[in-house]
mmCIF file with all atom_site columns, C-alpha atoms in Angstrom:
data_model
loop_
_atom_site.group_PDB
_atom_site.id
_atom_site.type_symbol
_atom_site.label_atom_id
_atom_site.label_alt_id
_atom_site.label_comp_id
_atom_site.label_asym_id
_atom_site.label_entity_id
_atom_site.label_seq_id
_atom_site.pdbx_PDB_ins_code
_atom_site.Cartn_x
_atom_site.Cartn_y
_atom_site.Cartn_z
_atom_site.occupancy
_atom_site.B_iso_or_equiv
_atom_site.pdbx_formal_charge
_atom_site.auth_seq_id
_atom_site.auth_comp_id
_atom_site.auth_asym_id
_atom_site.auth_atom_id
_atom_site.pdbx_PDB_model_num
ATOM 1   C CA . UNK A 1 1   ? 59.306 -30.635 40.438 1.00 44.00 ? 1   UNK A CA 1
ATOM 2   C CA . UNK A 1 2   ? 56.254 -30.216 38.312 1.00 49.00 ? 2   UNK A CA 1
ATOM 3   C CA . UNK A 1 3   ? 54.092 -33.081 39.956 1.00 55.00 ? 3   UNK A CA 1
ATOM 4   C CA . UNK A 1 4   ? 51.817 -33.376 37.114 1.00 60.00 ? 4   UNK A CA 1
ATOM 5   C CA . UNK A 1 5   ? 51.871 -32.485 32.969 1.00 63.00 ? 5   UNK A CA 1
ATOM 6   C CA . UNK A 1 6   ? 48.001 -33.218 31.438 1.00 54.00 ? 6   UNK A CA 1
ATOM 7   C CA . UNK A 1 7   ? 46.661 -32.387 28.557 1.00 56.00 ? 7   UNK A CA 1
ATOM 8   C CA . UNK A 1 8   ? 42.959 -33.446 27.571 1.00 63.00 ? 8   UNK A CA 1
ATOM 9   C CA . UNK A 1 9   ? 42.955 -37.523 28.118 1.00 92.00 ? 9   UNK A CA 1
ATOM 10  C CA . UNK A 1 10  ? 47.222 -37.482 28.576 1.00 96.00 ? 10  UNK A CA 1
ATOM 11  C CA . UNK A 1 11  ? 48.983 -37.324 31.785 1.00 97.00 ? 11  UNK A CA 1
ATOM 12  C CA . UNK A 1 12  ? 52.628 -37.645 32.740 1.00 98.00 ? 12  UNK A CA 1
ATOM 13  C CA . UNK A 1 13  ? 53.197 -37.992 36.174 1.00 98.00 ? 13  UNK A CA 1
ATOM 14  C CA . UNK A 1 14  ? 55.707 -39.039 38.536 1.00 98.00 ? 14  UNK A CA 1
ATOM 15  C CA . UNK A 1 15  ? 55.354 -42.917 39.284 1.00 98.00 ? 15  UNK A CA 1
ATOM 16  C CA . UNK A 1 16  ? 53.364 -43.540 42.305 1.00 97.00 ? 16  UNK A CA 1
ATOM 17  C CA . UNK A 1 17  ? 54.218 -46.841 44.564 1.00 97.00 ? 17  UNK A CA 1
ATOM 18  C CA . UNK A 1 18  ? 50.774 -48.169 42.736 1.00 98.00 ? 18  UNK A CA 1
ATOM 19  C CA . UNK A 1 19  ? 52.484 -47.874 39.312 1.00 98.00 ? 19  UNK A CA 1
ATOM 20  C CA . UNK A 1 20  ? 55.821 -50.047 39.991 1.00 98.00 ? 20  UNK A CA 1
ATOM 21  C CA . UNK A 1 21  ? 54.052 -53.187 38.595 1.00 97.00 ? 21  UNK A CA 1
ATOM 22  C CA . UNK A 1 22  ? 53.000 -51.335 35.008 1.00 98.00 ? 22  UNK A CA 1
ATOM 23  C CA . UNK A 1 23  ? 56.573 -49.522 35.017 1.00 98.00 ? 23  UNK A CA 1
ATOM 24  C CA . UNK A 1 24  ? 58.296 -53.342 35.414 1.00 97.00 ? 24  UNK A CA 1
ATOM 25  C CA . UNK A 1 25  ? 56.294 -54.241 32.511 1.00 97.00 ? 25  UNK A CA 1
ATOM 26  C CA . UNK A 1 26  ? 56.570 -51.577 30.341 1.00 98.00 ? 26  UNK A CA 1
ATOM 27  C CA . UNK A 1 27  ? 60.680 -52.120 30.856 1.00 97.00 ? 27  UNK A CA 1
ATOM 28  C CA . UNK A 1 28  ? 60.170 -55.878 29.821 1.00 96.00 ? 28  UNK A CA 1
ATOM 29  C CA . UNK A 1 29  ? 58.561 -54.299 26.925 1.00 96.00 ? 29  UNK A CA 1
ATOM 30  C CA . UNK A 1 30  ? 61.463 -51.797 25.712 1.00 94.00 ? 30  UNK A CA 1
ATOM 31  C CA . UNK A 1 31  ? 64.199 -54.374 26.870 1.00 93.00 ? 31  UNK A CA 1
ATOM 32  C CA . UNK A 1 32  ? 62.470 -56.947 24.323 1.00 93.00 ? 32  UNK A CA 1
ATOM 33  C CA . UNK A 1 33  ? 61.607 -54.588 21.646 1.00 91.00 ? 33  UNK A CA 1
ATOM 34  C CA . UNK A 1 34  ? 65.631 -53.549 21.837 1.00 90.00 ? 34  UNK A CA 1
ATOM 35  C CA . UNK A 1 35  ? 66.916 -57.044 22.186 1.00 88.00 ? 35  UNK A CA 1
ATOM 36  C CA . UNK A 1 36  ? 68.323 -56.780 18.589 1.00 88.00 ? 36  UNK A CA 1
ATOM 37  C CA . UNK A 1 37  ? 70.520 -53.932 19.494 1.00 88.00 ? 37  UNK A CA 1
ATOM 38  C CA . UNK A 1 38  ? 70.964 -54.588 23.249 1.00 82.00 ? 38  UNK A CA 1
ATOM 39  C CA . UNK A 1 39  ? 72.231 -57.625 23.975 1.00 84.00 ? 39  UNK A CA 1
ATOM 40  C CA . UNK A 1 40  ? 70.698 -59.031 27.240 1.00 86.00 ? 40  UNK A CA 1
ATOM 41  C CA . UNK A 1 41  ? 70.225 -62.582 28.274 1.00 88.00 ? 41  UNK A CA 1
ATOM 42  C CA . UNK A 1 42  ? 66.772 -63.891 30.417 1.00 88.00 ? 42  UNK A CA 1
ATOM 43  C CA . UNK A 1 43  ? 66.267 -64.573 33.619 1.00 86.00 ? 43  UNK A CA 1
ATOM 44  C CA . UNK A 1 44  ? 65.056 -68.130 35.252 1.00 89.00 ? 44  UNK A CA 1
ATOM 45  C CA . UNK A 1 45  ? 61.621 -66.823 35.324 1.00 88.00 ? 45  UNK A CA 1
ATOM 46  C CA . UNK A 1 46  ? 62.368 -65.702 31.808 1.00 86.00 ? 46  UNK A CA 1
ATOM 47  C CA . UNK A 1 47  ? 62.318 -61.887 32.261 1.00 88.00 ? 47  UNK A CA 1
ATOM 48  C CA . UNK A 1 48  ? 64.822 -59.619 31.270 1.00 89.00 ? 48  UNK A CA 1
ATOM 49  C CA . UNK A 1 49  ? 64.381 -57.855 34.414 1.00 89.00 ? 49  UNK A CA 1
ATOM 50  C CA . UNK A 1 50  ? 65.024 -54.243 36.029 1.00 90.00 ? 50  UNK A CA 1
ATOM 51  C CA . UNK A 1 51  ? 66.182 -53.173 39.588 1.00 94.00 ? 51  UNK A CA 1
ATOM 52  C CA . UNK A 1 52  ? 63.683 -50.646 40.018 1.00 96.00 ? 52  UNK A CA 1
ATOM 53  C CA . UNK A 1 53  ? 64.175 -50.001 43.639 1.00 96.00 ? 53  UNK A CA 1
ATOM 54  C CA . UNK A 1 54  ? 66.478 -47.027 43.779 1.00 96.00 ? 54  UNK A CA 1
ATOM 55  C CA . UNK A 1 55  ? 63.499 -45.316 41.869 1.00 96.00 ? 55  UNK A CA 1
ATOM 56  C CA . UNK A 1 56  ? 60.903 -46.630 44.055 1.00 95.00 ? 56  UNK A CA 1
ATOM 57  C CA . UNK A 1 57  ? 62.972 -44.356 46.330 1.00 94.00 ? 57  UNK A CA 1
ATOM 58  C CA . UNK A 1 58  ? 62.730 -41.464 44.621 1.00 93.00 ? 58  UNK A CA 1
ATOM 59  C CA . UNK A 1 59  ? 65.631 -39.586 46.456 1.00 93.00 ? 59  UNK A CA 1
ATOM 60  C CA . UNK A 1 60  ? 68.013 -39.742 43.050 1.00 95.00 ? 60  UNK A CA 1
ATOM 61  C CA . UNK A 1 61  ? 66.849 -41.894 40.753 1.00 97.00 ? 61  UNK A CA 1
ATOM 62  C CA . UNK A 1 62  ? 63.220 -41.501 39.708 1.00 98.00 ? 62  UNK A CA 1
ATOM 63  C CA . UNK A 1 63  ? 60.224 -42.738 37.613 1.00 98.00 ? 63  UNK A CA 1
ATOM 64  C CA . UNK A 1 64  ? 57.676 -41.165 35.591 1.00 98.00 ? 64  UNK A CA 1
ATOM 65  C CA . UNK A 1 65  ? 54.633 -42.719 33.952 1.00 98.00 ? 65  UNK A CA 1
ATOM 66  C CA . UNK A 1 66  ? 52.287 -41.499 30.736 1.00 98.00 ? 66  UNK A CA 1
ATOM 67  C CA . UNK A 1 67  ? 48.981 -42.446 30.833 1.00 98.00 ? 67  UNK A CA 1
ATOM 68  C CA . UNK A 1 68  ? 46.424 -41.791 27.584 1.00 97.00 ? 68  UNK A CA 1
ATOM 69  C CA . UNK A 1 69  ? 42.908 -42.371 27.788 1.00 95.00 ? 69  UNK A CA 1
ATOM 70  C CA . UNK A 1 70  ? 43.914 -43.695 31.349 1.00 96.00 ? 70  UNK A CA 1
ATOM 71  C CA . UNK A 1 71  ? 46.081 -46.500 30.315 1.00 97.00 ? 71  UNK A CA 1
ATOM 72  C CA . UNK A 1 72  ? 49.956 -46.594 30.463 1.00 98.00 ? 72  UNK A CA 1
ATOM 73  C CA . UNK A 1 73  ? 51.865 -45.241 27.133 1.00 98.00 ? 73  UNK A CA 1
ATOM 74  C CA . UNK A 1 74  ? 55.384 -45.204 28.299 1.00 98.00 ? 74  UNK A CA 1
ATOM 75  C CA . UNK A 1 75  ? 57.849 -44.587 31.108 1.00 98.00 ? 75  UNK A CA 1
ATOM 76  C CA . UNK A 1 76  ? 60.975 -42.971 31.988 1.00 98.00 ? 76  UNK A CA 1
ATOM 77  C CA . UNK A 1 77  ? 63.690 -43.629 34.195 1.00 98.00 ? 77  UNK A CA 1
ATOM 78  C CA . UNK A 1 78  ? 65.922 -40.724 35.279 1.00 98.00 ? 78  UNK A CA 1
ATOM 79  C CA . UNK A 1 79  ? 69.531 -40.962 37.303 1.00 97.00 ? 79  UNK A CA 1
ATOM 80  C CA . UNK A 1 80  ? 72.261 -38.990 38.359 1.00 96.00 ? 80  UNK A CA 1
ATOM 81  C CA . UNK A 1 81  ? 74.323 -37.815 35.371 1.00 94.00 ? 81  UNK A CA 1
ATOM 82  C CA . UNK A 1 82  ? 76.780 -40.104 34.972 1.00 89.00 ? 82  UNK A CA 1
ATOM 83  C CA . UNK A 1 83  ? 78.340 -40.561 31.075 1.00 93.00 ? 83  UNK A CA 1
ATOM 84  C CA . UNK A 1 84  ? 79.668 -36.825 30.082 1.00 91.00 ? 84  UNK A CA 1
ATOM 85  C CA . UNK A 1 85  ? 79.103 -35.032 33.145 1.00 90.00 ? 85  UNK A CA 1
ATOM 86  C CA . UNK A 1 86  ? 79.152 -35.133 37.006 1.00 89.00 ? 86  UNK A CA 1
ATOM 87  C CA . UNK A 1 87  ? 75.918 -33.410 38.008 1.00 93.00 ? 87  UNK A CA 1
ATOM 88  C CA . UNK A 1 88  ? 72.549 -32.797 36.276 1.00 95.00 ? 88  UNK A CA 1
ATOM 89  C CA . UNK A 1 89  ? 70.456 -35.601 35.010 1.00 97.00 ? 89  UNK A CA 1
ATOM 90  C CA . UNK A 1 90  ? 70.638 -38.631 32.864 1.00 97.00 ? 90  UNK A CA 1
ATOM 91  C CA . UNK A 1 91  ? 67.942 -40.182 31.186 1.00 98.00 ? 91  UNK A CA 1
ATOM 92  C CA . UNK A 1 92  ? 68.670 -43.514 31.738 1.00 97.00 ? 92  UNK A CA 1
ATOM 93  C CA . UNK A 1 93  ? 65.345 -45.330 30.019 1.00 97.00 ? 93  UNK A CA 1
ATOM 94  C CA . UNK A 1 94  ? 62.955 -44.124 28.034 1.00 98.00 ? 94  UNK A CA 1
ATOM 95  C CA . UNK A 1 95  ? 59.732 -45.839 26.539 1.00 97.00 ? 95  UNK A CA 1
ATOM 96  C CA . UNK A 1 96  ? 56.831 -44.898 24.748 1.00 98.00 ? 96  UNK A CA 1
ATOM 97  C CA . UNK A 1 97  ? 54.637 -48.156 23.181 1.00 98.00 ? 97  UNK A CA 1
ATOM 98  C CA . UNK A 1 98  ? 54.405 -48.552 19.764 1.00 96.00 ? 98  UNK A CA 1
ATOM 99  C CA . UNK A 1 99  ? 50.758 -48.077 19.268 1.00 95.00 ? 99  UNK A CA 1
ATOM 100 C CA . UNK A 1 100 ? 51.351 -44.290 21.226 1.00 97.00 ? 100 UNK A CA 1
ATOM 101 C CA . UNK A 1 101 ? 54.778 -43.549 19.136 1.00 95.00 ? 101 UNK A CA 1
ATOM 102 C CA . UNK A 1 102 ? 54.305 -40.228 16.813 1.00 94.00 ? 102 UNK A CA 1
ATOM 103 C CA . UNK A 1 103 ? 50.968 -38.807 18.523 1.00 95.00 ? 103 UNK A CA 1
ATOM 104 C CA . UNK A 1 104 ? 53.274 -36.318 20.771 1.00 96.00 ? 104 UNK A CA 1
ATOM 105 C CA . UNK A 1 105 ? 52.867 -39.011 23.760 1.00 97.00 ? 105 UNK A CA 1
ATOM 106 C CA . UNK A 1 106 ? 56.743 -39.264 23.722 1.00 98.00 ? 106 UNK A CA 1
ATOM 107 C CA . UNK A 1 107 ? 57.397 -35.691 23.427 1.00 97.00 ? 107 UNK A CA 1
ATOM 108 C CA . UNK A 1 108 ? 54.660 -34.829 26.268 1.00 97.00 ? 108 UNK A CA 1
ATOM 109 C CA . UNK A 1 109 ? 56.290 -37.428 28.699 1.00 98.00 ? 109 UNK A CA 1
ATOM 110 C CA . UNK A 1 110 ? 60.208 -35.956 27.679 1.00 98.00 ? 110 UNK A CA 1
ATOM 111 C CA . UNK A 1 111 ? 59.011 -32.223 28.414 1.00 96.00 ? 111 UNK A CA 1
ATOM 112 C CA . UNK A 1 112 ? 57.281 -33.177 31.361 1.00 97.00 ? 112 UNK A CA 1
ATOM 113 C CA . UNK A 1 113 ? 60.185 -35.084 32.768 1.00 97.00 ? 113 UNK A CA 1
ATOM 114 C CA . UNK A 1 114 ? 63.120 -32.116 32.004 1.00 97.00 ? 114 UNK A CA 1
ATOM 115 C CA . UNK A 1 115 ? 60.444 -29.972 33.602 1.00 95.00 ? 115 UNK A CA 1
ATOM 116 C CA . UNK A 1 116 ? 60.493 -31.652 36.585 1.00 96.00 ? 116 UNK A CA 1
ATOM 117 C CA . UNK A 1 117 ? 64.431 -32.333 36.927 1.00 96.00 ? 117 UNK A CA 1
ATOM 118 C CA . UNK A 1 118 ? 65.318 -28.409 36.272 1.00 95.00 ? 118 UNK A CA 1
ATOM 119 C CA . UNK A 1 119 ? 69.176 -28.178 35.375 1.00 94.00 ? 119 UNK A CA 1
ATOM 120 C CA . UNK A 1 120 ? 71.594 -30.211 33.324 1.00 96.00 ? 120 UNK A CA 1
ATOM 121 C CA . UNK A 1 121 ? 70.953 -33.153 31.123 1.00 97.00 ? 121 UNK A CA 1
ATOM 122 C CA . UNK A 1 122 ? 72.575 -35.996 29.654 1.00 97.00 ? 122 UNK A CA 1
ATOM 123 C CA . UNK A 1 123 ? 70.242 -37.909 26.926 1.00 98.00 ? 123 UNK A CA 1
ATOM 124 C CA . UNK A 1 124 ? 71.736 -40.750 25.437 1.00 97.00 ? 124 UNK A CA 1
ATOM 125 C CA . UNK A 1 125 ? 71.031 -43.147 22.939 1.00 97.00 ? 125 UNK A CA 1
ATOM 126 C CA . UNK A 1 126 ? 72.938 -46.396 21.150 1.00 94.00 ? 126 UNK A CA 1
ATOM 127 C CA . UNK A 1 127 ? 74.583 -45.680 18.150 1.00 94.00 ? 127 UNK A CA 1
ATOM 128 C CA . UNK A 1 128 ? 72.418 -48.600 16.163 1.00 94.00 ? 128 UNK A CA 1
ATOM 129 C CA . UNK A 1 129 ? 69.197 -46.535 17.331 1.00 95.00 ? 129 UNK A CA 1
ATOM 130 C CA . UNK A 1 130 ? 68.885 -44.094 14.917 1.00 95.00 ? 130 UNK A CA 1
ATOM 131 C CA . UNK A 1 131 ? 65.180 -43.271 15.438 1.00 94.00 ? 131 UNK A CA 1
ATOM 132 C CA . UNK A 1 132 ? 65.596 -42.391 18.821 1.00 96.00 ? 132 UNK A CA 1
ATOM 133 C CA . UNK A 1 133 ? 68.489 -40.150 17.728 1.00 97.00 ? 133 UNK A CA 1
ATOM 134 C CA . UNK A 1 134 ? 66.279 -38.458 15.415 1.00 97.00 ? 134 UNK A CA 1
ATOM 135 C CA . UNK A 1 135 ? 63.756 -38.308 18.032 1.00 97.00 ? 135 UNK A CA 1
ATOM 136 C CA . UNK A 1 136 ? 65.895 -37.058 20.680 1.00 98.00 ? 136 UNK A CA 1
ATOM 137 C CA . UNK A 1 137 ? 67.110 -34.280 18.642 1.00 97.00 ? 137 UNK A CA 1
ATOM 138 C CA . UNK A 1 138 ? 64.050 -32.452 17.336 1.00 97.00 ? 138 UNK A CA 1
ATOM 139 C CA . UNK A 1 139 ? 62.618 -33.371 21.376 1.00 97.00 ? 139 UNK A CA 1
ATOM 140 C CA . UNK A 1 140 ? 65.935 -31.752 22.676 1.00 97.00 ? 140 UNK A CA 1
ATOM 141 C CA . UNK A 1 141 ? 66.350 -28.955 19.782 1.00 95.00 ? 141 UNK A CA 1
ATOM 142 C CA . UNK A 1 142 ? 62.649 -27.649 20.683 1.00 95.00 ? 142 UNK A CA 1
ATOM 143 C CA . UNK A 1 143 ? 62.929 -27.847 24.410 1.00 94.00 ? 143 UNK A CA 1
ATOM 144 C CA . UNK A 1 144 ? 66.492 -26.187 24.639 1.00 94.00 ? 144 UNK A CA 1
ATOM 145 C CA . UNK A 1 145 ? 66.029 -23.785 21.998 1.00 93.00 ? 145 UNK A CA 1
ATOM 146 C CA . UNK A 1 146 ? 68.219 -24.904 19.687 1.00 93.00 ? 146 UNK A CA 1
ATOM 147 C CA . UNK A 1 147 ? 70.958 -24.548 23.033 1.00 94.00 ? 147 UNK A CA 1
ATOM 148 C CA . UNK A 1 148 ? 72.270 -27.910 23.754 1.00 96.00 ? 148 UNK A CA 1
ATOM 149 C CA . UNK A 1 149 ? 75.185 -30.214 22.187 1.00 96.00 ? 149 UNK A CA 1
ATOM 150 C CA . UNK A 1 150 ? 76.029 -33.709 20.976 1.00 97.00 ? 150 UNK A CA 1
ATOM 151 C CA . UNK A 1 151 ? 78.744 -35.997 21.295 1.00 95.00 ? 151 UNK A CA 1
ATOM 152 C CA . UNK A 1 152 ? 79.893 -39.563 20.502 1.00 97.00 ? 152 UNK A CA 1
ATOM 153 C CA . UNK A 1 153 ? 81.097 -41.291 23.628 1.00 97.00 ? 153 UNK A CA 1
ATOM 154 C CA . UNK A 1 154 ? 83.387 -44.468 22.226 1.00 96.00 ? 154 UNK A CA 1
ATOM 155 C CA . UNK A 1 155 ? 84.958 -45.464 25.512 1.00 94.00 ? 155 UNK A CA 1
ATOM 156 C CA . UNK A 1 156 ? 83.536 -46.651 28.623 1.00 91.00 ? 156 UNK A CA 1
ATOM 157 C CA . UNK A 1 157 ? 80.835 -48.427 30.108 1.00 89.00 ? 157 UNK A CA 1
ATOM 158 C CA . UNK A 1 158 ? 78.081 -46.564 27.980 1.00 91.00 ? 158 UNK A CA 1
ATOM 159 C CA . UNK A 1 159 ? 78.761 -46.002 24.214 1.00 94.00 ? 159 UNK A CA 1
ATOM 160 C CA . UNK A 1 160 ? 76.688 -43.933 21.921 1.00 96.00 ? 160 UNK A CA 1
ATOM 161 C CA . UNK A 1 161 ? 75.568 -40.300 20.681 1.00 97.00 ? 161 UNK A CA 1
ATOM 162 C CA . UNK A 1 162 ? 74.689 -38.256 23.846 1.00 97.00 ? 162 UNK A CA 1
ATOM 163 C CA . UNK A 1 163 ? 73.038 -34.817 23.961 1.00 97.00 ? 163 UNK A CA 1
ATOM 164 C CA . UNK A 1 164 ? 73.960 -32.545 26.793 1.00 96.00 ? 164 UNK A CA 1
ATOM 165 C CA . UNK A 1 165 ? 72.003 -29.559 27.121 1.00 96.00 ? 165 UNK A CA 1
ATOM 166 C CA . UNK A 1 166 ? 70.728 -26.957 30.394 1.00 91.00 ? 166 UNK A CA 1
ATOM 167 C CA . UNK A 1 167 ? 66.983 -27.182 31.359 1.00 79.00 ? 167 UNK A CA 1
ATOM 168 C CA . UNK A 1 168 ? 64.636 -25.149 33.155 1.00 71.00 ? 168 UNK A CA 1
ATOM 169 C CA . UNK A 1 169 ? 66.354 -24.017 36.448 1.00 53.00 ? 169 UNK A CA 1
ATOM 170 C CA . UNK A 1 170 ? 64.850 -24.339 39.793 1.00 46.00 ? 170 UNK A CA 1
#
């Protein structure tokens, strides 16, 4: 795994057990920002709320972090592939805050996580999202080369346009 993508006053890093808190947030963030789309009811303490620990782990699920300027941009959550395939990766969240969005924060922190999870992907997003498909695809288009595929998944648990494509390799 590359441990570390930087570039001037941008990093994208693995999450470190220090950066749990920020990651938490920034989900609260994306959850709220996608609760017109995403359906998701509150907690008691009034928090949408994320089980984070199988990424605190960092066996199979993991979390990365961008930082600009030294404060947090965005995160990503990566899992097991688990929607079109049985192995590789699957991007399972994926946040960059507004104020960072179309400065090549999101595109650093995408790049720096297929770097670091060599082999196949899985990248999906809801079918209402359509700038995060657009995103995705240019993202996706330049890192594979133009070498990777897209399909609309209407059945199951998870429903929406996923692109499937072969990183790096170890």
């Amino acid at each position: 795994m590359s441990p570390l993508a930087s570039t001037a006053s941008l990093i994208c890093r693995q999450a470190t057990a220090a950066d749990f808190d920020a990651v938490q947030q920034l989900l609260e963030l994306y959850q709220y920002e996608l609760s017109d789309i995403w359906p998701q009811d509150l907690d008691a303490q009034a928090r949408y709320g994320y089980d984070l620990s199988r990424h605190r782990q960092a066996q199979r699920f993991f979390a990365h972090v961008v930082l600009q300027d030294g404060q947090f941009a965005g995160c990503a959550l990566v899992a097991p592939a688990i929607v079109t395939r049985t192995q590789g990766c699957w991007m399972e969240q994926f946040f960059v805050l507004k104020r960072y969005r179309r400065s090549g924060v999101g595109r650093a922190l995408a790049r720096h996580v297929f770097a670091a999870h060599p082999g196949p992907w899985e990248v999906g997003q809801m079918t209402a999202n359509r700038a995060a498909q657009a995103f995705w695809r240019q993202v996706i288009g330049e890192f594979s080369a133009g070498r990777h595929t897209e399909q609309v998944v209407t059945e199951g648990w998870w429903q929406g346009v996923v692109q499937r494509f072969d990183g790096l390799t170890a």
